[in-house]
mmCIF file of C-alpha atoms and ligand atoms in Angstrom:
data_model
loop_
_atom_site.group_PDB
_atom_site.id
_atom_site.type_symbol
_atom_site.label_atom_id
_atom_site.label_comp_id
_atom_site.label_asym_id
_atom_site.label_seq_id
_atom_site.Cartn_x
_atom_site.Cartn_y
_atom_site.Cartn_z
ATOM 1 C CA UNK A 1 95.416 -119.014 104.485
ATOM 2 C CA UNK A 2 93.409 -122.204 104.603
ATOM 3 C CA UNK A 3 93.062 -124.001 101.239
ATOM 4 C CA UNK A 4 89.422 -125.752 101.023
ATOM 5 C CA UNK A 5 89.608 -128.041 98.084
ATOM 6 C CA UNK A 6 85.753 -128.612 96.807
ATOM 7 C CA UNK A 7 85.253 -131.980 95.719
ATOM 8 C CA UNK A 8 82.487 -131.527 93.416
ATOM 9 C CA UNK A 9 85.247 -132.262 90.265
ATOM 10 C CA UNK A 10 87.071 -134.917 91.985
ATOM 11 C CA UNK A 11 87.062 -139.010 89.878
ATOM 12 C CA UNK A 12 84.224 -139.461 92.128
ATOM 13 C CA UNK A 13 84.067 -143.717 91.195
ATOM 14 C CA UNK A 14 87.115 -143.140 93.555
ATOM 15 C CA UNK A 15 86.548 -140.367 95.959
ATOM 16 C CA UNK A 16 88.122 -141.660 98.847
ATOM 17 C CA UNK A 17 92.054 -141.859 97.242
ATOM 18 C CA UNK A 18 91.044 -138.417 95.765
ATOM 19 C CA UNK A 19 90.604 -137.022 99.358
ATOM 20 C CA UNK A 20 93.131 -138.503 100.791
ATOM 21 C CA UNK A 21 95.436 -137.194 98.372
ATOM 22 C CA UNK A 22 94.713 -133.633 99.624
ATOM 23 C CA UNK A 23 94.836 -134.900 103.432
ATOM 24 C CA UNK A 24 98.752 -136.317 102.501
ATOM 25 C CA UNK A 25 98.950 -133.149 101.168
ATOM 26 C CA UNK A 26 98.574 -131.449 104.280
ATOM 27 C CA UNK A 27 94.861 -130.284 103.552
ATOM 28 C CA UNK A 28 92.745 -130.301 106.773
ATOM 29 C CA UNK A 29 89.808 -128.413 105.791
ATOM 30 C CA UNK A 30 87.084 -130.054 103.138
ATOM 31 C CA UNK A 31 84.570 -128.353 101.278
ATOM 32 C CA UNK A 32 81.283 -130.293 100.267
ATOM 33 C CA UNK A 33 79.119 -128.875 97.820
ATOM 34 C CA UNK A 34 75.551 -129.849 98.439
ATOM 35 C CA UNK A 35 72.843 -128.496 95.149
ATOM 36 C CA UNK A 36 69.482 -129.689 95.140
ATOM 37 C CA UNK A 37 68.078 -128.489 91.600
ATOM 38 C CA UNK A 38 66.447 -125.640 92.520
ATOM 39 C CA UNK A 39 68.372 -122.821 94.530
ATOM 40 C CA UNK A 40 71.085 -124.125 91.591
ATOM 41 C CA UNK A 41 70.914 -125.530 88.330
ATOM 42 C CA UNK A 42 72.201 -128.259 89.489
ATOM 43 C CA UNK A 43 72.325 -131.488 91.796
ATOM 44 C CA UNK A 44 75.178 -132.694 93.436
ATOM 45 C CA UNK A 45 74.928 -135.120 96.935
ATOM 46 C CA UNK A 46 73.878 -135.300 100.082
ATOM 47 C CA UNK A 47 74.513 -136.706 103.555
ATOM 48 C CA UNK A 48 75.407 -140.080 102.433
ATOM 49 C CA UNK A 49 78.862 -138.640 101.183
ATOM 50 C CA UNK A 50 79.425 -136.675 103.922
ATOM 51 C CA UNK A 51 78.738 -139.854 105.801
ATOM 52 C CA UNK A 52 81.168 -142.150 103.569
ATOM 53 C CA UNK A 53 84.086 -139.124 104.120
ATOM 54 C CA UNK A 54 83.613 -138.792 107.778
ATOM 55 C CA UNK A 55 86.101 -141.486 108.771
ATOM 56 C CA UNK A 56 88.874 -140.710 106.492
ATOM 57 C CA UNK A 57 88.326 -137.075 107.787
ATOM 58 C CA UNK A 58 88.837 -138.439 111.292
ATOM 59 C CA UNK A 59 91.981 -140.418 110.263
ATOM 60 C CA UNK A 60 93.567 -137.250 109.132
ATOM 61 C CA UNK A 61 92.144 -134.674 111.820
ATOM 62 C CA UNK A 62 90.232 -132.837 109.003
ATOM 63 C CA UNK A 63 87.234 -130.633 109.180
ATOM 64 C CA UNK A 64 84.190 -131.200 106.594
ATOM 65 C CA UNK A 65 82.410 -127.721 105.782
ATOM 66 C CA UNK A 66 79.136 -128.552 103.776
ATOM 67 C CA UNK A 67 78.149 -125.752 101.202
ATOM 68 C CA UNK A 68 74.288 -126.070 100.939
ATOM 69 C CA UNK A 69 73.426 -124.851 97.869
ATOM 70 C CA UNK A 70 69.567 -125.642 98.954
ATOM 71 C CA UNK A 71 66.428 -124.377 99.359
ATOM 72 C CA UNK A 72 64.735 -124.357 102.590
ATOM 73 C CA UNK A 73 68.284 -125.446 104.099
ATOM 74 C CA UNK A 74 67.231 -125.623 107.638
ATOM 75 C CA UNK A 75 65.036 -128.879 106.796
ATOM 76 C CA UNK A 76 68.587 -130.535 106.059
ATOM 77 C CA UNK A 77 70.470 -128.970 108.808
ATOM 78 C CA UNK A 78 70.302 -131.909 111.741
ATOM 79 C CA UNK A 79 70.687 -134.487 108.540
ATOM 80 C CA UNK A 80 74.214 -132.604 107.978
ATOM 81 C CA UNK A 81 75.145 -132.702 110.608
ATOM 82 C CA UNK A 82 74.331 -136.325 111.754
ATOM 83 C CA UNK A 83 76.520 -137.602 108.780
ATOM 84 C CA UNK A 84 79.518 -135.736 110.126
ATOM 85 C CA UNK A 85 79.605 -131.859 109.419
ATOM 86 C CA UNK A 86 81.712 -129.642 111.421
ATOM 87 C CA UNK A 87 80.659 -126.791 110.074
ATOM 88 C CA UNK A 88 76.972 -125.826 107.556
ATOM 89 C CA UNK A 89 77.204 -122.860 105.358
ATOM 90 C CA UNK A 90 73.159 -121.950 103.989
ATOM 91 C CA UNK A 91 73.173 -118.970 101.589
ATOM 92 C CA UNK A 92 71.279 -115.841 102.625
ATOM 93 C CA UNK A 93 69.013 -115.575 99.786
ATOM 94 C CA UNK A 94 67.701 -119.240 100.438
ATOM 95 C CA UNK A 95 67.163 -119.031 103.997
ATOM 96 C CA UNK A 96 64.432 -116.363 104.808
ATOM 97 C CA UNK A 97 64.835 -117.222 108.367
ATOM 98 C CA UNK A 98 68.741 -116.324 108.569
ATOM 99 C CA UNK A 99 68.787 -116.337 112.154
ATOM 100 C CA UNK A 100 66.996 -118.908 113.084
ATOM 101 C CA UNK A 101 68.961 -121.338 110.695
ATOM 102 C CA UNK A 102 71.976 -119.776 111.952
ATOM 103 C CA UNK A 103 71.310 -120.690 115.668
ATOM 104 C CA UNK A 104 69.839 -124.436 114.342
ATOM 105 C CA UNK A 105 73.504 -125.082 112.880
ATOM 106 C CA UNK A 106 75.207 -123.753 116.067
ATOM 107 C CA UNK A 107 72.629 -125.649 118.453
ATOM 108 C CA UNK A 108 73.319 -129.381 116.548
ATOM 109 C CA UNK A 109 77.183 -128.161 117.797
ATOM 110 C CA UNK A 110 78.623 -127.433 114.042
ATOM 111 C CA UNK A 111 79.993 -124.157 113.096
ATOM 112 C CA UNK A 112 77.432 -122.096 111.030
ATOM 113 C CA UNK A 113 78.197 -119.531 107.936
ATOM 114 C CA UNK A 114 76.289 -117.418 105.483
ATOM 115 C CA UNK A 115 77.024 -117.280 101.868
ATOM 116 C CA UNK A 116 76.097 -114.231 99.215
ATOM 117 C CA UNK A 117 75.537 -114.643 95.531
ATOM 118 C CA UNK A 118 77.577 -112.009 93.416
ATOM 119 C CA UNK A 119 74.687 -110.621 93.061
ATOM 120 C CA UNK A 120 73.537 -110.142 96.678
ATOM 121 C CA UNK A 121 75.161 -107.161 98.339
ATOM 122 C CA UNK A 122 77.299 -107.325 101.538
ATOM 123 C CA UNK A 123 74.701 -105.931 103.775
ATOM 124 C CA UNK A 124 72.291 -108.608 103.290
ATOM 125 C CA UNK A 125 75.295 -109.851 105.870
ATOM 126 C CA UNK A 126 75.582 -107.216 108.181
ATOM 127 C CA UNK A 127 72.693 -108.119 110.853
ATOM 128 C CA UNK A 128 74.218 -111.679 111.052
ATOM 129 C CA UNK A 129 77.780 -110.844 111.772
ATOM 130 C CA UNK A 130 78.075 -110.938 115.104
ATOM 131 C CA UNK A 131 76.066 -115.008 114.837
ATOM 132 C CA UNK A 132 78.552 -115.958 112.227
ATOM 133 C CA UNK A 133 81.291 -118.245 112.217
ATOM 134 C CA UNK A 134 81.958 -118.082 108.696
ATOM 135 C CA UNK A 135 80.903 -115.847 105.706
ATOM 136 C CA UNK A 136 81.090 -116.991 102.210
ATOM 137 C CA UNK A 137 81.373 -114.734 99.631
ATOM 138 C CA UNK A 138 80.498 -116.352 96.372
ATOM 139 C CA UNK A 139 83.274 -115.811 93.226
ATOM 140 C CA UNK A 140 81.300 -117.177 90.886
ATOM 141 C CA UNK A 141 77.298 -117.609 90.095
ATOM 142 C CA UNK A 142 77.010 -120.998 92.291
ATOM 143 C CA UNK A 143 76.126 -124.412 90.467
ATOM 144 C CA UNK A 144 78.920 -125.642 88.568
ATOM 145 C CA UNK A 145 83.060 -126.021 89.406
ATOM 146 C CA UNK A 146 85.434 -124.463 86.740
ATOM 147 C CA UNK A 147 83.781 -120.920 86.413
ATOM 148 C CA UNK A 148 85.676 -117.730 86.067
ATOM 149 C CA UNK A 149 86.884 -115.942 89.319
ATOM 150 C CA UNK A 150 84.257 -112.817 89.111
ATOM 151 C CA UNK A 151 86.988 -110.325 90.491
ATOM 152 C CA UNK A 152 84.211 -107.388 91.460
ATOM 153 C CA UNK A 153 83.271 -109.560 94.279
ATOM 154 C CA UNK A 154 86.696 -108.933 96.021
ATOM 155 C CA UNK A 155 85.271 -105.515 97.222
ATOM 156 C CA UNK A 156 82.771 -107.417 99.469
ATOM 157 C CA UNK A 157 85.130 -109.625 101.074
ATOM 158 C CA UNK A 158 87.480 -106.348 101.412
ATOM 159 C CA UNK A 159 84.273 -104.597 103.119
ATOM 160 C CA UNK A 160 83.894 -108.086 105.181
ATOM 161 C CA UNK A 161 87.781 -107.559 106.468
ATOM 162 C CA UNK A 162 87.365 -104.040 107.441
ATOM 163 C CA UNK A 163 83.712 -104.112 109.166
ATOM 164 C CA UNK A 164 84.869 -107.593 110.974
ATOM 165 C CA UNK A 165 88.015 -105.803 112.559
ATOM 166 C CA UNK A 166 86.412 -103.041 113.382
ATOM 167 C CA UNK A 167 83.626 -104.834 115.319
ATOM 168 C CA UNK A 168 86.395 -107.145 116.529
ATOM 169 C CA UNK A 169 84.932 -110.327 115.019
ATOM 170 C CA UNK A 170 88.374 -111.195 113.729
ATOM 171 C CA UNK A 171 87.076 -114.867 114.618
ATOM 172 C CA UNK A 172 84.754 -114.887 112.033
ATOM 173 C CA UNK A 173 86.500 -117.068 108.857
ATOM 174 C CA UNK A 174 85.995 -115.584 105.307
ATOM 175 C CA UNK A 175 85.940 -117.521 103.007
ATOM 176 C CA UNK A 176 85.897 -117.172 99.167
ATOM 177 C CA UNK A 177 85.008 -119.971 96.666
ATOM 178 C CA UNK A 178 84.743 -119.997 93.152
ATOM 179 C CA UNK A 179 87.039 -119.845 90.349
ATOM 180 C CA UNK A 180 90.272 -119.869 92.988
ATOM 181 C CA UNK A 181 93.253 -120.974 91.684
ATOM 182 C CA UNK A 182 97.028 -120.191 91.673
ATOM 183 C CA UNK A 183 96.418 -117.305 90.050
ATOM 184 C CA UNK A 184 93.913 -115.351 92.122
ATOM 185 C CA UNK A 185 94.118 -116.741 95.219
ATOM 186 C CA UNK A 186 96.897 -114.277 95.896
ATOM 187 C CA UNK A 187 94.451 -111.130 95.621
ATOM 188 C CA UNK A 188 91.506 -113.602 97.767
ATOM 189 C CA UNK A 189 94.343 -113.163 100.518
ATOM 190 C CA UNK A 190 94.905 -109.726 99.974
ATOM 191 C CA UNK A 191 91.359 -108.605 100.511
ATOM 192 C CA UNK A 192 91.073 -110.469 103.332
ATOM 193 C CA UNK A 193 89.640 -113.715 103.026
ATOM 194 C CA UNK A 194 91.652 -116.401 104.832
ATOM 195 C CA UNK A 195 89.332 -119.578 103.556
ATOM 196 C CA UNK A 196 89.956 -120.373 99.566
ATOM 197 C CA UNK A 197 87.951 -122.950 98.305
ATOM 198 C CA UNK A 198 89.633 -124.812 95.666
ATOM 199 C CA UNK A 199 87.720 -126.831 93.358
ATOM 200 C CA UNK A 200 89.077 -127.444 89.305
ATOM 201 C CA UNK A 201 92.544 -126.231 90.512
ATOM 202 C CA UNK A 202 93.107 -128.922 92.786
ATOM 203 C CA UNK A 203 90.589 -131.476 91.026
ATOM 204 C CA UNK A 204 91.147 -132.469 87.248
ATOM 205 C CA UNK A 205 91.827 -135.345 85.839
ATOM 206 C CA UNK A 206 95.360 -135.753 84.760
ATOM 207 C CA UNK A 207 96.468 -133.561 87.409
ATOM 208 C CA UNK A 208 98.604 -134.753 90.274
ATOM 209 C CA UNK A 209 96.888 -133.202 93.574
ATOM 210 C CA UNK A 210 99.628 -132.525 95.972
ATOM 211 C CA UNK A 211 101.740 -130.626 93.309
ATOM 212 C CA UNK A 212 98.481 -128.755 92.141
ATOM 213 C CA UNK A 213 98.103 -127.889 96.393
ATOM 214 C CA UNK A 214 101.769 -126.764 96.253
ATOM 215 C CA UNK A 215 101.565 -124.592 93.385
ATOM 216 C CA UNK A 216 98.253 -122.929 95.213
ATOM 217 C CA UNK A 217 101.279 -122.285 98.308
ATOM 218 C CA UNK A 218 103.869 -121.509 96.530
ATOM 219 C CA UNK A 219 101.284 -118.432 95.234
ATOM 220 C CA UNK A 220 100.526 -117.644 98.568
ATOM 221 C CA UNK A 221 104.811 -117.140 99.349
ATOM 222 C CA UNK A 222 104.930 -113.921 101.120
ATOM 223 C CA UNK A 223 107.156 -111.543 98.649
ATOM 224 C CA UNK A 224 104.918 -113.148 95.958
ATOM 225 C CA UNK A 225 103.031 -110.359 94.618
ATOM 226 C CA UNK A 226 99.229 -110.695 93.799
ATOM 227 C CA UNK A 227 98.628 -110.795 90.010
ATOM 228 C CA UNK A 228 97.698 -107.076 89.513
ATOM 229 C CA UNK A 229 94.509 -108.038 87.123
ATOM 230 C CA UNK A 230 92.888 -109.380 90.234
ATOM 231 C CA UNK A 231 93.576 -107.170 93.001
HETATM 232 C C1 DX5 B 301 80.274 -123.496 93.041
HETATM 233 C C2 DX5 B 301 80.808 -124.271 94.233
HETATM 234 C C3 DX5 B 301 82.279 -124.206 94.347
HETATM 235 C C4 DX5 B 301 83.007 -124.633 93.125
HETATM 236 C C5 DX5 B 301 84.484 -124.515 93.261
HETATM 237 O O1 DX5 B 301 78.950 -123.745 92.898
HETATM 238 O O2 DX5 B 301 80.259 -123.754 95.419
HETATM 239 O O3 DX5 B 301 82.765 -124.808 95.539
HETATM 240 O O4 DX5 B 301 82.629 -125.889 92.696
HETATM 241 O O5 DX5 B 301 85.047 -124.984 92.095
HETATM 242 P P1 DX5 B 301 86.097 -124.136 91.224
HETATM 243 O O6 DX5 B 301 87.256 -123.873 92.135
HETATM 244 O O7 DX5 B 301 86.421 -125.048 90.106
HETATM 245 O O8 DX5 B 301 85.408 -122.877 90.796
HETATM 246 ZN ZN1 ZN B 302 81.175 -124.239 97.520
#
């Protein structure tokens, strides 16, 4: 399983040690949470960060998957991916015009995903499948890192597993984000999602990274059982 760590509660006065921690870690895949104010109650950054991390990412191989938590997404798309996205994920219930976003993202050559809400069933996903290269399945009401892992969502990315393999879109990633941390990521794996974002688990201060992205391993150990609670 590929651990995402979200930056969004990272010592951002120095962001680039912060990253680089997780890339000396072994981390390859970034997650970039882009709010604007108004699709969440909150605001975050923009392009000029993804910009600023695009050479470090290089350095290290890494991939930077931007999270845009926006309205109207698609006027931010080519901007995205100018400052160095691999891959854009635009949530469903911001982008009226799924498909056509979708096949913006994959036309500027980045990898494109859809996210859901917890509120927003799994079949507001269904028509886009087969487009997808990612789907996001929201574990906690976006906005702010350090939520509670909302465990009822793990039936839609269990849904997401079975209706991907039985299309046979096992390329298409799933990823879950929100509220991942040593102790759920576990039943994330179990359901079938094989992207965990990692925000406050890997990111808070006081914490040293690389043992905070070993203990997230060590919980993914084959023989080591999910915590029941959360499966
Ligand atoms: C939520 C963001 C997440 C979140 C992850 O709005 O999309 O990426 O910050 O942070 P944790 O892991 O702390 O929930
Ligand atoms: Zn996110």
């Amino acid at each position: 399983m590929e651990i995402a760590p979200s930056i969004l509660t990272a010592d951002f006065t120095r962001l680039g040690a912060e990253v680089e921690a997780a890339f000396e870690a072994g981390i390859r895949w970034l997650h970039l949470d882009v709010m604007d104010g108004r699709f969440v109650p909150n605001i975050s950054f923009g392009p000029l960060v993804v910009q600023a991390l695009r050479p470090l990412a290089d350095r290290y191989g890494a991939i930077l998957d931007a999270h845009l938590m926006i309205v109207e997404p698609e006027r931010y798309v080519e901007a995205f991916v100018a400052a160095g996205c691999d891959r854009i994920t635009v949530h469903v219930e911001a982008s009226p015009h799924l498909h056509r976003t979708i096949q913006q993202i994959k036309a500027l050559g980045a990898h494109a995903g859809a996210a859901i809400n917890p509120g927003t069933p799994t079949a507001a996903l269904e028509a886009i499948l087969p487009e997808l290269d990612l789907a996001l399945v929201m574990t906690v009401n976006p906005g702010f890192g350090a939520q509670a892992f909302l465990p009822g969502c793990l039936a839609k990315v269990r849904w997401l597993r079975r209706e991907l393999d039985a299309r046979g879109l096992r390329e298409v990633a799933i990823q879950v984000d929100g509220g991942v941390n040593a102790t759920t990521i576990g039943a994330c794996r179990d359901a079938g999602a094989n992207v965990a974002v990692v925000g406050s688990a890997i990111y808070t201060r006081g914490q040293d990274v690389a043992s905070a992205v070993a203990r997230l391993r060590a919980a993914l150990e084959p023989g080591e059982p999910a915590v029941s609670a959360w499966s």
